Tab-separated table of C-alpha atoms in Angstrom:
chain	number	residue	atom	x	y	z
O	1	UNK	CA	80.583	58.971	-36.435
O	2	UNK	CA	77.535	57.970	-38.514
O	3	UNK	CA	77.584	59.287	-42.116
O	4	UNK	CA	74.338	61.130	-41.458
O	5	UNK	CA	76.444	63.788	-39.705
O	6	UNK	CA	78.051	64.804	-43.020
O	7	UNK	CA	74.904	66.046	-44.753
O	8	UNK	CA	75.285	69.673	-45.727
O	9	UNK	CA	72.716	72.432	-45.823
O	10	UNK	CA	71.141	73.210	-49.184
O	11	UNK	CA	72.446	75.981	-51.401
O	12	UNK	CA	71.360	79.582	-50.841
O	13	UNK	CA	69.272	81.625	-53.240
O	14	UNK	CA	70.907	83.047	-56.351
O	15	UNK	CA	70.051	85.861	-58.765
O	16	UNK	CA	68.054	84.926	-61.878
O	17	UNK	CA	70.862	85.842	-64.309
O	18	UNK	CA	73.386	83.891	-62.231
O	19	UNK	CA	71.057	80.874	-62.248
O	20	UNK	CA	70.707	81.096	-66.045
O	21	UNK	CA	74.480	81.299	-66.485
O	22	UNK	CA	74.988	78.359	-64.109
O	23	UNK	CA	72.493	76.268	-66.078
O	24	UNK	CA	74.159	77.173	-69.397
O	25	UNK	CA	77.612	76.359	-68.052
O	26	UNK	CA	76.554	73.015	-66.594
O	27	UNK	CA	74.657	71.988	-69.732
O	28	UNK	CA	77.598	72.868	-71.978
O	29	UNK	CA	80.080	71.117	-69.699
O	30	UNK	CA	77.983	67.958	-69.470
O	31	UNK	CA	77.758	67.774	-73.259
O	32	UNK	CA	81.490	68.354	-73.663
O	33	UNK	CA	82.409	65.812	-70.974
O	34	UNK	CA	80.136	63.247	-72.640
O	35	UNK	CA	81.667	63.884	-76.070
O	36	UNK	CA	85.345	63.571	-75.133
O	37	UNK	CA	87.576	62.747	-72.157
O	38	UNK	CA	87.301	65.268	-69.325
O	39	UNK	CA	91.059	65.868	-69.466
O	40	UNK	CA	90.640	67.147	-73.052
O	41	UNK	CA	87.982	69.738	-72.134
O	42	UNK	CA	89.353	73.180	-71.282
O	43	UNK	CA	87.706	75.965	-69.353
O	44	UNK	CA	87.802	78.015	-72.564
O	45	UNK	CA	85.887	75.227	-74.371
O	46	UNK	CA	83.209	75.319	-71.684
O	47	UNK	CA	82.886	79.114	-71.686
O	48	UNK	CA	82.589	79.181	-75.477
O	49	UNK	CA	80.026	76.353	-75.608
O	50	UNK	CA	77.977	77.995	-72.829
O	51	UNK	CA	78.104	81.410	-74.463
O	52	UNK	CA	79.506	83.095	-71.353
O	53	UNK	CA	82.685	85.049	-70.753
O	54	UNK	CA	85.655	83.397	-69.139
O	55	UNK	CA	85.400	85.787	-66.191
O	56	UNK	CA	81.804	84.665	-65.600
O	57	UNK	CA	82.898	81.048	-65.735
O	58	UNK	CA	85.904	81.486	-63.416
O	59	UNK	CA	83.910	83.572	-60.935
O	60	UNK	CA	81.682	80.584	-60.262
O	61	UNK	CA	84.007	77.656	-61.031
O	62	UNK	CA	87.768	77.896	-60.470
O	63	UNK	CA	88.559	74.848	-62.601
O	64	UNK	CA	87.149	71.975	-64.654
O	65	UNK	CA	86.981	69.727	-61.613
O	66	UNK	CA	84.662	72.183	-59.829
O	67	UNK	CA	82.285	72.082	-62.799
O	68	UNK	CA	82.261	68.281	-62.845
O	69	UNK	CA	81.594	68.272	-59.079
O	70	UNK	CA	78.592	70.568	-59.625
O	71	UNK	CA	77.242	68.281	-62.334
O	72	UNK	CA	77.594	65.219	-60.150
O	73	UNK	CA	76.180	66.940	-57.094
O	74	UNK	CA	72.548	66.267	-57.897
O	75	UNK	CA	73.129	62.623	-58.830
O	76	UNK	CA	75.202	62.012	-55.731
O	77	UNK	CA	72.806	63.889	-53.462
O	78	UNK	CA	70.034	61.470	-54.455
O	79	UNK	CA	72.275	58.510	-53.661
O	80	UNK	CA	73.270	60.107	-50.339
O	81	UNK	CA	69.610	60.477	-49.362
O	82	UNK	CA	68.918	56.820	-50.175
O	83	UNK	CA	72.029	55.789	-48.283
O	84	UNK	CA	71.215	57.776	-45.177
O	85	UNK	CA	67.428	57.563	-44.927
O	86	UNK	CA	66.221	55.115	-47.575
O	87	UNK	CA	64.996	51.590	-47.082
O	88	UNK	CA	67.398	48.705	-46.432
O	89	UNK	CA	69.606	47.231	-47.638
O	90	UNK	CA	71.091	50.489	-48.996
O	91	UNK	CA	69.576	52.530	-46.170
O	92	UNK	CA	69.867	51.799	-42.446
O	93	UNK	CA	68.593	48.562	-40.976
O	94	UNK	CA	70.428	45.837	-42.906
O	95	UNK	CA	73.598	44.011	-41.792
O	96	UNK	CA	76.873	45.745	-42.766
O	97	UNK	CA	77.791	43.285	-45.545
O	98	UNK	CA	74.348	43.680	-47.173
O	99	UNK	CA	74.555	47.474	-46.940
O	100	UNK	CA	78.028	47.481	-48.487
O	101	UNK	CA	76.826	45.195	-51.299
O	102	UNK	CA	73.893	47.532	-51.962
O	103	UNK	CA	76.244	50.532	-51.872
O	104	UNK	CA	78.526	48.855	-54.411
O	105	UNK	CA	75.534	48.211	-56.686
O	106	UNK	CA	74.374	51.826	-56.402
O	107	UNK	CA	77.852	53.205	-57.052
O	108	UNK	CA	78.383	50.922	-60.049
O	109	UNK	CA	75.105	52.261	-61.455
O	110	UNK	CA	76.296	55.828	-60.854
O	111	UNK	CA	79.607	55.085	-62.582
O	112	UNK	CA	77.849	53.401	-65.488
O	113	UNK	CA	75.749	56.526	-66.104
O	114	UNK	CA	78.251	59.225	-65.151
O	115	UNK	CA	81.834	57.865	-65.217
O	116	UNK	CA	82.939	60.713	-67.479
O	117	UNK	CA	81.818	63.212	-64.820
O	118	UNK	CA	83.296	61.267	-61.924
O	119	UNK	CA	86.583	61.102	-63.806
O	120	UNK	CA	86.450	64.872	-64.199
O	121	UNK	CA	86.104	65.329	-60.425
O	122	UNK	CA	88.506	62.666	-59.268
O	123	UNK	CA	91.818	63.516	-60.864
O	124	UNK	CA	94.758	62.203	-58.858
O	125	UNK	CA	94.680	63.151	-55.196
O	126	UNK	CA	91.503	65.247	-55.629
O	127	UNK	CA	89.500	62.026	-55.354
O	128	UNK	CA	90.173	61.963	-51.634
O	129	UNK	CA	89.271	65.591	-50.981
O	130	UNK	CA	85.820	65.744	-52.587
O	131	UNK	CA	82.795	65.914	-50.310
O	132	UNK	CA	81.194	62.803	-51.789
O	133	UNK	CA	84.313	60.683	-51.283
O	134	UNK	CA	84.486	61.749	-47.656
O	135	UNK	CA	80.855	60.750	-47.171
O	136	UNK	CA	81.362	57.415	-48.958
O	137	UNK	CA	84.461	56.780	-46.841
O	138	UNK	CA	82.650	57.637	-43.609
O	139	UNK	CA	79.799	55.308	-44.584
O	140	UNK	CA	82.084	52.383	-45.471
O	141	UNK	CA	84.210	52.932	-42.363
O	142	UNK	CA	81.021	52.960	-40.255
O	143	UNK	CA	79.928	49.653	-41.835
O	144	UNK	CA	83.369	48.100	-41.266
O	145	UNK	CA	83.263	49.200	-37.638
O	146	UNK	CA	79.750	47.756	-37.223
O	147	UNK	CA	80.979	44.462	-38.701
O	148	UNK	CA	83.791	44.326	-36.130
O	149	UNK	CA	86.684	44.863	-38.553
O	150	UNK	CA	90.019	45.081	-36.762
O	151	UNK	CA	91.071	48.296	-38.551
O	152	UNK	CA	88.075	50.072	-40.119
O	153	UNK	CA	90.185	53.147	-40.979
O	154	UNK	CA	92.553	51.178	-43.204
O	155	UNK	CA	89.797	48.986	-44.600
O	156	UNK	CA	87.525	51.862	-45.699
O	157	UNK	CA	89.794	53.105	-48.500
O	158	UNK	CA	90.638	49.562	-49.551
O	159	UNK	CA	86.928	48.802	-49.946
O	160	UNK	CA	86.408	52.041	-51.915
O	161	UNK	CA	89.389	51.516	-54.243
O	162	UNK	CA	87.463	49.343	-56.747
O	163	UNK	CA	85.060	52.277	-57.268
O	164	UNK	CA	87.748	54.556	-58.731
O	165	UNK	CA	86.471	55.737	-62.129
O	166	UNK	CA	89.705	54.673	-63.837
O	167	UNK	CA	89.163	51.105	-62.619
O	168	UNK	CA	85.537	51.081	-63.776
O	169	UNK	CA	86.404	52.501	-67.212
O	170	UNK	CA	89.294	50.050	-67.613
O	171	UNK	CA	87.082	47.113	-66.693
O	172	UNK	CA	84.184	48.129	-68.932
O	173	UNK	CA	86.281	49.479	-71.807
O	174	UNK	CA	89.527	47.512	-72.002
O	175	UNK	CA	88.296	44.254	-70.471
O	176	UNK	CA	84.735	44.429	-71.785
O	177	UNK	CA	83.174	43.557	-68.419
O	178	UNK	CA	79.528	44.487	-67.982
O	179	UNK	CA	78.469	46.710	-65.080
O	180	UNK	CA	76.364	43.771	-63.853
O	181	UNK	CA	79.399	41.499	-63.736
O	182	UNK	CA	81.402	44.129	-61.862
O	183	UNK	CA	78.523	44.600	-59.410
O	184	UNK	CA	78.332	40.873	-58.683
O	185	UNK	CA	82.088	40.715	-58.021
O	186	UNK	CA	81.840	43.711	-55.684
O	187	UNK	CA	78.898	42.164	-53.826
O	188	UNK	CA	81.007	39.044	-53.262
O	189	UNK	CA	83.829	41.298	-52.007
O	190	UNK	CA	81.400	42.948	-49.561
O	191	UNK	CA	80.277	39.606	-48.164
O	192	UNK	CA	83.856	38.395	-47.711
O	193	UNK	CA	85.080	41.642	-46.150
O	194	UNK	CA	82.266	42.329	-43.694
O	195	UNK	CA	80.653	38.995	-42.839
């Protein structure tokens, strides 16, 4: 199934006060997630920083991961649009290996700018249940299938594994690798896997 089939409809209309509260919550959460590890930010911290009651916060967002998902949504939606309808090599029309290399470059850029948010959404098994991961997996599986891979289902998660936020943060933080260096290694991986 082409990844284009996973695009969701846009959000419905919301009341003005609900929109203001949402904006305050997301702004406060983004600042907190940028200032310290997502695991150290509590829902109470977010409610206090946003100036909203905990009931207001929990009514909209059941947990910290849901808030991080909302923050990432806009950034990932832009990438999804480029992936599904943009020009090649990221968009349709390029060979599978070139598209995967372009996808790796785009995702490394997203991680470089927003790893703290991605880490907040992808805690443990939740990585595999988020909407974006499912779209990324469908895309990579589609590319592997186009390239004639023997087992595109198994290969899809293997090709996505290097994009785990923990891996990116370890490589950039502990090992001191630049995002550019990581991107080049991933592009080489794409060529070897799908050519």
